[in-house]
Coordinates of C-alpha atoms in Angstrom, one line a residue:
M23 CA 114.3 86.1 51.9
N24 CA 115.3 82.6 52.7
F25 CA 118.7 81.3 54.3
T26 CA 120.3 78.2 53.9
F27 CA 122.5 76.6 56.8
A28 CA 124.4 73.5 56.6
T29 CA 123.7 71.6 60.1
T30 CA 125.0 68.1 61.3
D31 CA 121.5 66.9 60.6
G32 CA 121.7 68.3 56.8
T33 CA 120.6 71.5 55.2
L34 CA 118.3 73.9 57.0
H35 CA 116.3 76.6 55.5
V36 CA 115.5 79.7 57.7
N37 CA 112.8 82.0 56.7
R38 CA 110.8 84.6 58.4
T39 CA 107.1 84.1 59.6
D40 CA 104.3 87.0 60.3
K41 CA 102.4 84.6 62.4
A42 CA 101.7 85.8 66.1
L43 CA 104.2 83.9 68.0
T44 CA 105.7 84.9 71.6
A45 CA 108.4 83.4 73.7
N46 CA 106.6 84.0 77.0
G47 CA 103.6 81.7 76.6
G48 CA 102.9 81.8 80.1
F49 CA 101.5 85.4 80.1
A50 CA 97.9 84.0 79.0
A51 CA 97.3 82.5 82.5
F52 CA 98.8 85.5 84.1
A53 CA 96.8 87.7 82.1
S54 CA 93.6 86.0 83.2
F55 CA 94.7 86.1 86.8
L56 CA 95.7 90.1 86.7
N57 CA 92.7 90.8 85.2
R58 CA 90.5 89.0 87.5
S59 CA 92.4 90.7 90.7
K60 CA 91.4 94.1 89.3
I61 CA 94.8 95.4 90.9
I62 CA 95.5 97.2 87.5
D63 CA 91.9 98.7 87.5
K64 CA 92.6 100.2 90.9
L65 CA 95.8 101.7 89.7
V66 CA 94.3 103.1 86.5
Q67 CA 91.5 104.8 88.5
T68 CA 93.6 106.3 91.3
C69 CA 96.6 107.3 89.2
P70 CA 97.6 110.7 90.5
I71 CA 98.2 112.3 87.0
S72 CA 95.8 112.2 83.8
R73 CA 97.0 111.9 80.1
T74 CA 94.4 113.7 77.9
S75 CA 96.6 114.0 74.9
N76 CA 95.5 111.6 72.1
N77 CA 99.2 111.0 71.4
A78 CA 99.9 110.0 75.1
T79 CA 100.2 106.3 75.9
P80 CA 97.1 105.4 77.9
V81 CA 98.0 104.9 81.7
R82 CA 97.0 101.3 81.8
D83 CA 99.5 100.4 78.8
V84 CA 102.2 102.2 80.9
I85 CA 101.3 100.3 84.2
I86 CA 101.3 96.7 82.7
S87 CA 104.1 97.4 80.2
F88 CA 106.3 98.3 83.4
L89 CA 104.9 95.1 85.5
L90 CA 105.5 93.0 82.5
T91 CA 109.1 94.2 82.1
C92 CA 109.9 93.6 85.9
I93 CA 108.3 90.0 85.5
I94 CA 110.7 89.2 82.8
E95 CA 113.6 90.2 84.9
G96 CA 114.0 93.7 83.7
R97 CA 116.5 95.7 85.5
R98 CA 116.8 98.7 83.4
F99 CA 114.1 101.0 81.8
R100 CA 115.3 100.1 78.4
H101 CA 114.8 96.4 78.9
V102 CA 110.9 96.7 78.0
R103 CA 112.4 96.7 74.2
F104 CA 112.7 92.7 75.0
I105 CA 108.7 92.6 74.7
Q106 CA 107.9 95.9 73.0
N107 CA 107.4 94.2 69.5
D108 CA 105.5 91.2 71.1
E109 CA 102.0 91.4 69.4
V110 CA 100.8 88.6 71.6
I111 CA 101.3 90.3 74.8
A112 CA 99.6 93.4 73.6
K113 CA 96.6 91.2 72.6
L114 CA 96.8 88.9 76.0
F115 CA 96.6 92.1 77.8
K116 CA 94.4 94.2 75.6
L117 CA 96.7 96.8 75.4
E118 CA 95.3 100.0 73.1
R119 CA 98.5 100.3 71.4
R120 CA 101.6 98.1 72.2
V121 CA 104.0 97.6 75.0
C122 CA 105.4 101.3 75.5
S123 CA 109.0 102.4 75.3
D124 CA 111.5 103.1 77.7
D125 CA 111.2 106.7 77.3
T126 CA 107.4 106.7 78.2
F127 CA 108.3 105.1 81.4
R128 CA 110.5 107.9 82.3
R129 CA 108.3 110.7 81.3
F130 CA 105.4 109.1 83.0
F131 CA 107.2 108.4 86.4
T132 CA 108.8 112.1 86.2
E133 CA 105.4 113.4 86.2
I134 CA 104.4 111.7 89.8
D135 CA 106.2 113.4 92.5
S136 CA 107.4 111.2 95.7
E137 CA 104.3 111.6 98.0
A138 CA 101.9 111.1 95.3
G139 CA 103.8 108.0 94.0
K140 CA 103.7 106.5 97.3
K141 CA 100.0 107.0 98.1
W142 CA 99.2 105.5 94.6
L143 CA 100.9 102.6 94.9
D144 CA 99.9 102.4 98.5
G145 CA 96.4 101.4 97.4
A146 CA 97.7 98.4 95.4
F147 CA 99.5 97.1 98.1
E148 CA 96.5 97.5 100.6
I149 CA 94.8 95.0 98.0
L150 CA 97.5 92.5 98.6
Y151 CA 97.5 92.8 102.5
K152 CA 93.9 91.1 102.4
A153 CA 96.0 88.0 101.8
L154 CA 97.8 88.3 105.4
P155 CA 96.4 86.1 108.1
Q156 CA 94.6 87.6 111.1
M157 CA 98.0 87.7 113.2
F158 CA 101.4 87.4 111.5
I159 CA 105.3 88.3 112.1
I160 CA 107.1 91.1 110.4
D161 CA 110.7 91.0 109.7
W162 CA 112.3 94.1 109.1
D163 CA 116.1 94.7 107.5
S164 CA 117.9 97.3 105.3
T165 CA 120.0 96.1 102.1
V166 CA 122.5 97.8 100.0
T167 CA 121.9 98.5 96.2
T168 CA 125.3 99.7 94.8
R169 CA 125.0 102.5 92.3
Y170 CA 127.7 103.4 89.6
G171 CA 127.2 107.4 89.3
D172 CA 125.9 110.6 91.0
Q173 CA 122.4 109.9 90.9
E174 CA 120.3 111.8 93.6
G175 CA 120.6 110.0 96.9
V176 CA 123.8 108.1 96.0
E177 CA 126.0 108.4 98.8
V178 CA 128.8 106.5 100.4
G179 CA 127.8 104.3 103.2
Y180 CA 128.0 100.8 104.7
N181 CA 128.7 98.7 101.6
P182 CA 130.1 95.4 102.4
M183 CA 130.5 94.1 98.8
K184 CA 131.8 97.5 97.4
P185 CA 133.4 99.6 100.2
G186 CA 133.7 103.0 99.4
R187 CA 131.3 102.8 96.2
G188 CA 128.0 105.0 96.4
S189 CA 124.8 103.1 96.9
H190 CA 121.1 103.6 98.0
H191 CA 119.9 101.8 101.3
P192 CA 116.4 100.7 100.9
L193 CA 114.1 99.4 104.1
I194 CA 112.1 96.4 103.7
S195 CA 109.6 94.9 105.4
T196 CA 108.4 91.2 105.0
V197 CA 105.8 88.7 106.2
A198 CA 107.1 85.6 107.8
G199 CA 106.0 82.5 105.9
L200 CA 104.3 84.4 103.1
R201 CA 107.4 85.9 101.2
M202 CA 105.3 88.9 100.9
C203 CA 106.9 92.5 101.1
L204 CA 104.6 95.0 102.7
T205 CA 107.0 97.9 102.5
L206 CA 110.0 99.8 100.8
T207 CA 111.5 103.0 101.9
L208 CA 114.2 104.1 99.6
R209 CA 116.9 106.1 101.5
A210 CA 120.2 107.7 100.8
G211 CA 123.4 105.4 101.0
N212 CA 124.6 106.8 104.0
A213 CA 121.5 106.1 106.0
H214 CA 121.5 104.4 109.3
T215 CA 120.3 100.7 109.3
A216 CA 116.7 101.7 111.4
E217 CA 116.3 105.1 109.9
G218 CA 112.7 105.8 109.3
M219 CA 111.5 102.2 110.9
T220 CA 109.3 103.6 113.3
D221 CA 107.6 105.9 110.8
A222 CA 107.1 103.2 108.4
M223 CA 105.8 100.9 110.7
E224 CA 103.3 103.7 112.2
D225 CA 101.9 104.1 108.4
L226 CA 101.6 100.4 107.7
L227 CA 99.7 99.8 111.0
K228 CA 97.3 102.5 110.0
R229 CA 96.8 100.9 106.3
L230 CA 96.3 97.3 107.6
P231 CA 93.0 95.8 107.1
Q232 CA 90.7 95.6 110.2
G233 CA 91.4 92.6 112.1
Q234 CA 94.8 91.9 110.8
R235 CA 97.7 93.0 113.2
P236 CA 101.4 92.1 113.4
Y237 CA 102.2 90.1 116.6
I238 CA 105.7 90.3 116.6
T239 CA 108.3 92.4 114.8
R240 CA 111.8 90.8 114.3
A241 CA 115.1 92.5 113.2
D242 CA 118.8 92.7 113.3
I243 CA 121.3 94.3 115.5
G244 CA 120.9 97.7 114.0
F245 CA 117.6 98.2 115.2
C246 CA 118.1 98.0 118.9
G247 CA 118.2 101.9 119.7
D248 CA 116.4 102.9 122.8
S249 CA 114.1 105.2 120.8
I250 CA 112.9 102.4 118.7
L251 CA 112.4 100.0 121.6
Q252 CA 110.3 102.6 123.5
W253 CA 108.3 103.1 120.4
F254 CA 107.1 99.4 120.7
E255 CA 107.0 99.6 124.4
D256 CA 104.3 102.4 124.8
G257 CA 101.3 100.0 123.9
S258 CA 98.7 101.4 121.7
G259 CA 98.2 98.1 119.9
K260 CA 101.9 98.0 118.7
P261 CA 103.4 94.4 118.2
Y262 CA 106.0 92.7 120.4
Y263 CA 109.4 92.9 119.6
L264 CA 112.4 90.6 119.1
F265 CA 115.8 92.1 117.9
K266 CA 119.2 90.8 118.0
L267 CA 121.7 92.3 119.9
K268 CA 125.3 93.7 118.9
K269 CA 127.6 91.9 121.2
T270 CA 129.1 95.1 123.0
S271 CA 131.4 95.3 126.0
R272 CA 128.3 95.5 128.0
V273 CA 126.9 92.4 126.8
M274 CA 130.0 90.4 126.6
E275 CA 130.5 91.5 130.4
A276 CA 127.1 90.0 131.2
I277 CA 128.0 86.9 129.4
R278 CA 131.2 86.4 131.0
A279 CA 129.4 86.8 134.3
V280 CA 127.2 83.9 133.8
S281 CA 128.4 80.7 135.6
D282 CA 128.4 77.2 134.1
E283 CA 125.7 76.1 136.1
Q284 CA 123.6 78.9 135.1
W285 CA 123.3 77.8 131.4
S286 CA 120.6 75.6 130.4
G287 CA 121.1 72.7 128.3
A288 CA 123.9 70.4 128.0
A289 CA 127.4 71.5 127.1
T290 CA 127.8 69.4 123.7
F291 CA 129.7 70.5 120.9
G292 CA 127.4 72.2 118.5
A293 CA 124.4 72.8 121.1
M294 CA 122.9 75.8 122.2
Q295 CA 123.2 76.7 125.8
I296 CA 120.4 79.5 126.8
T297 CA 120.0 81.6 129.9
E298 CA 118.3 85.1 130.6
Q299 CA 118.9 88.4 132.6
L300 CA 117.9 91.8 132.7
I301 CA 120.0 94.1 131.6
Q302 CA 120.7 97.6 130.9
L303 CA 122.7 99.0 128.2
T304 CA 124.6 102.4 128.5
T305 CA 122.3 103.7 125.9
W306 CA 119.0 102.6 127.4
E307 CA 116.9 104.4 129.9
K308 CA 115.8 101.0 131.7
P309 CA 116.8 97.4 131.8
R310 CA 115.2 95.0 129.6
R311 CA 114.9 91.2 128.9
I312 CA 117.8 89.9 127.4
I313 CA 118.4 86.3 126.2
L314 CA 121.9 85.1 126.2
G315 CA 123.0 82.1 124.2
R316 CA 126.2 80.1 123.6
R317 CA 127.6 77.3 121.4
L318 CA 130.6 75.3 122.0
I319 CA 132.7 75.4 118.8
R320 CA 136.2 74.1 119.6
K321 CA 137.4 72.2 122.9
Q322 CA 140.9 71.7 123.8
T323 CA 142.5 69.7 126.4
P324 CA 145.3 70.9 128.7
E325 CA 148.0 69.6 126.6
E326 CA 146.5 71.1 123.2
S327 CA 146.2 74.4 125.0
G328 CA 149.0 74.5 127.2
T329 CA 146.9 75.5 130.0
L330 CA 146.0 73.7 133.4
F331 CA 142.4 73.0 132.8
G332 CA 142.0 73.5 129.0
V333 CA 140.3 75.8 126.9
C334 CA 136.7 75.8 125.3
S335 CA 135.8 78.4 122.8
Y336 CA 131.9 79.3 122.2
E337 CA 130.1 81.3 120.0
Y338 CA 127.7 83.7 121.6
S339 CA 124.5 85.5 120.7
A340 CA 122.0 87.6 122.6
F341 CA 118.2 89.0 122.0
V342 CA 116.4 91.6 123.3
T343 CA 112.8 91.3 123.6
N344 CA 109.5 92.6 125.3
L345 CA 107.7 89.3 125.2
S346 CA 107.1 87.9 128.8
K347 CA 108.4 84.3 130.0
G348 CA 104.8 83.4 130.2
Q349 CA 104.3 83.7 126.2
F350 CA 107.9 82.6 125.3
E351 CA 110.4 80.6 127.2
A352 CA 114.1 81.7 126.6
W353 CA 114.6 78.7 124.3
Q354 CA 111.6 79.5 122.4
I355 CA 112.8 83.0 121.8
V356 CA 116.2 81.7 120.2
E357 CA 114.0 79.3 118.0
L358 CA 111.7 82.1 117.0
Y359 CA 114.3 84.6 115.9
Q360 CA 116.1 81.7 113.8
G361 CA 113.1 81.8 111.5
R362 CA 113.8 85.4 110.5
A363 CA 116.9 83.8 108.3
D364 CA 114.0 83.4 105.7
C365 CA 113.7 87.0 105.1
E366 CA 117.3 87.0 103.8
N367 CA 115.9 85.0 100.8
V368 CA 113.6 87.7 100.1
F369 CA 116.3 90.2 99.7
D370 CA 118.5 87.9 97.9
E371 CA 115.6 87.3 95.2
L372 CA 114.5 90.9 95.0
K373 CA 118.1 92.1 94.3
N374 CA 119.5 89.2 92.2
Q375 CA 116.3 87.8 90.6
W376 CA 114.3 91.2 90.2
G377 CA 115.2 94.9 89.4
L378 CA 115.5 96.1 92.9
S379 CA 119.3 96.7 92.3
G380 CA 118.4 98.4 88.8
F381 CA 115.8 101.0 87.5
C382 CA 118.1 103.8 88.5
S383 CA 117.5 107.5 87.5
Q384 CA 119.0 110.5 88.0
Q385 CA 116.2 111.5 90.3
L386 CA 115.4 109.8 93.4
H387 CA 111.7 109.8 93.4
I388 CA 111.7 108.1 90.1
T389 CA 114.0 105.2 91.3
E390 CA 112.1 104.9 94.5
L391 CA 108.8 104.6 92.5
A392 CA 110.4 102.1 90.1
A393 CA 111.5 100.2 93.3
R394 CA 108.2 100.0 94.7
F395 CA 106.5 98.8 91.3
T396 CA 109.3 95.9 91.4
V397 CA 108.2 94.8 94.7
L398 CA 104.5 95.3 93.9
S399 CA 105.3 93.1 90.6
Y400 CA 107.2 90.4 93.2
N401 CA 104.2 90.0 95.4
I402 CA 101.6 89.9 92.5
W403 CA 104.0 87.1 90.7
S404 CA 104.4 85.3 93.9
L405 CA 100.7 84.9 94.5
F406 CA 100.3 83.8 91.0
V407 CA 102.9 81.1 90.9
R408 CA 101.3 79.6 94.1
F409 CA 98.9 78.0 91.9
F410 CA 101.9 76.2 90.3
G411 CA 104.1 75.5 93.4
G412 CA 101.5 74.7 95.9
K413 CA 102.9 75.8 99.6
Q414 CA 106.2 75.8 98.6
H415 CA 107.5 79.2 97.2
K416 CA 109.0 79.1 93.8
E417 CA 111.8 81.9 93.1
A418 CA 111.7 83.8 90.1
Q419 CA 114.5 82.1 88.2
T420 CA 112.9 78.8 88.7
S421 CA 109.0 80.0 88.2
R422 CA 109.8 82.1 85.0
R423 CA 111.2 78.9 83.3
E424 CA 108.6 76.5 84.3
V425 CA 105.4 78.9 84.0
L426 CA 106.2 81.6 81.9
M427 CA 109.0 81.2 79.3
F428 CA 107.7 78.8 76.6
P429 CA 106.9 79.4 73.0
A430 CA 103.4 79.8 71.8
Q431 CA 101.2 81.0 68.8
L432 CA 98.3 82.8 68.8
T433 CA 95.6 82.0 66.3
E434 CA 92.3 83.8 65.8
S435 CA 89.3 82.5 64.0
G436 CA 86.3 84.9 64.2
H437 CA 85.7 85.9 67.8
E438 CA 87.6 82.8 69.2
R439 CA 91.5 83.1 70.0
T440 CA 93.8 79.9 70.7
L441 CA 97.1 80.2 72.3
Q442 CA 99.0 76.9 71.3
I443 CA 101.9 76.1 73.7
S444 CA 105.2 74.2 73.1
V445 CA 106.0 72.6 76.4
A446 CA 108.0 69.4 77.3
D447 CA 106.3 66.8 79.2
Q448 CA 108.3 67.3 82.3
F449 CA 107.0 70.9 82.5
W450 CA 103.6 70.0 81.2
E451 CA 102.6 68.5 84.4
T452 CA 103.1 71.2 86.6
L453 CA 101.6 73.7 84.2
K454 CA 98.4 71.1 83.9
L455 CA 98.1 71.2 87.6
G456 CA 98.6 75.0 88.0
Y457 CA 96.0 75.6 85.5
E458 CA 93.6 73.3 86.9
R459 CA 93.9 75.2 90.2
L460 CA 93.6 78.6 88.4
A461 CA 90.6 77.6 86.5
M462 CA 89.1 76.4 90.0
W463 CA 89.9 80.0 91.6
L464 CA 88.7 81.8 88.2
K465 CA 85.4 80.0 88.6
A466 CA 85.1 80.4 92.3
T467 CA 85.4 84.4 91.6
A468 CA 83.2 84.3 88.2
S469 CA 80.3 86.5 89.7
Q470 CA 79.7 89.8 88.3
L471 CA 80.9 92.0 91.2
T472 CA 81.2 95.5 92.1
C473 CA 85.1 96.4 92.0
S474 CA 85.3 96.7 96.1
N475 CA 83.5 93.3 96.3
A476 CA 85.7 91.5 93.5
L477 CA 89.0 92.6 95.3
N478 CA 87.7 91.0 98.4
D479 CA 86.5 87.8 97.0
W480 CA 89.5 86.9 95.0
I481 CA 91.8 86.9 97.9
K482 CA 89.4 84.9 99.8
A483 CA 89.3 82.4 97.1
I484 CA 93.2 82.0 96.8
D485 CA 93.0 81.0 100.6
V486 CA 90.4 78.4 99.8
V487 CA 92.4 77.1 96.7
L488 CA 95.9 77.2 98.1
T489 CA 96.7 78.1 101.8
P490 CA 100.3 78.9 102.4
E491 CA 102.1 77.6 105.2
I492 CA 102.0 80.0 108.0
P493 CA 102.9 79.9 111.6
D494 CA 100.1 79.8 114.2
F495 CA 100.2 82.2 116.8
S496 CA 97.3 81.3 118.9
V497 CA 97.1 84.0 121.7
T498 CA 94.6 85.7 123.8
N499 CA 96.7 89.0 124.2
C500 CA 97.7 90.6 121.0
G501 CA 98.8 94.1 122.5
N502 CA 101.4 95.1 125.1

């Protein structure tokens, strides 16, 4: 059936075609990257459930379908329908049937209990851990995912955007400079900020590859409890900590006791002045090294303030750490902590450009498994787009449009398949450079290796082709 429309440029005839077309032509390169990484093979081999029925969708098809749903910015299980009938995608990823349905996702996730699902995905995360440098910084924080219903785990807790609304309260750790998520723990909405942090850290340290250890852990004011600090201080190869302190009455009392002569640095408008002290808060069992900072934000003359000497207004900050002066001076501590701000960009991207705030089920273990799958998809995609962005991280809303979302037609002649893509000149240069780097990486990992060796080699090859910017922490003592 043909349709005719009158347009500004004249009459336009519209009809349907049976040709193999897709709106996501960038999946061709991604399919090659994913196949060489062997991550999907690992997930299929270690899947905690088996599907023996001839009518059941194969595990591999389910995993790839959900992974692709996350990558195309899916936020609900039903968003798989955007690619469900895409024959090109099914052929690129060699699905036995087609991209599966949202009901298949729910049934599949329902069969996997919480502990089994965690161990299963841990294996895939451990593959990506090989991309970590020998020493790195971990940033911890919690975020709020607002929910609109009575799903399991939804409780009313801290929710600055929707006060009084139920939520989940995920705890996430990221790697400074890499934009990689190491762990995710989905908790009830009324969980404390730091709840489960030491358990997650303990588990992470056991699973990291030999020779790759975190040097410093950074976190916000909610992680300064005495039990957490003691956990880091008991040695056993644990990383140092650097946490921001809440400006409690005891902290403010210590700040007010500091004379002007004790502050180092010029008292210039907007400049940071630093000092440090040993302070024991009322909830702590011993004194600890506290770095105090102040920044002049307003200065009033005696006439303006109506006082004898005038008034200076400061913005204060405080940090607690077990790093010694020999390792970091006070001003270096402040500078080091400021680098933590980048982890907020990761949380923002996961919540607003990926499906971390979505994929909500009535059962908590399904929601958690979907959330961890989303984070895994984010990690894999972030590694892939580095071929196109170099050392600069491209957020999903940019990388999808530059690397993924362009029309393409798949043609087949005998055993040869060709994907013809339609890309504007301004995007072709980026794609061309990325494809050249990807081809170089594929060539470097082209040897016929066992699964175990291939996993190691493709990570090393990425470091050779594209080494991300990572802070250099050259120290001789990595423990406490």
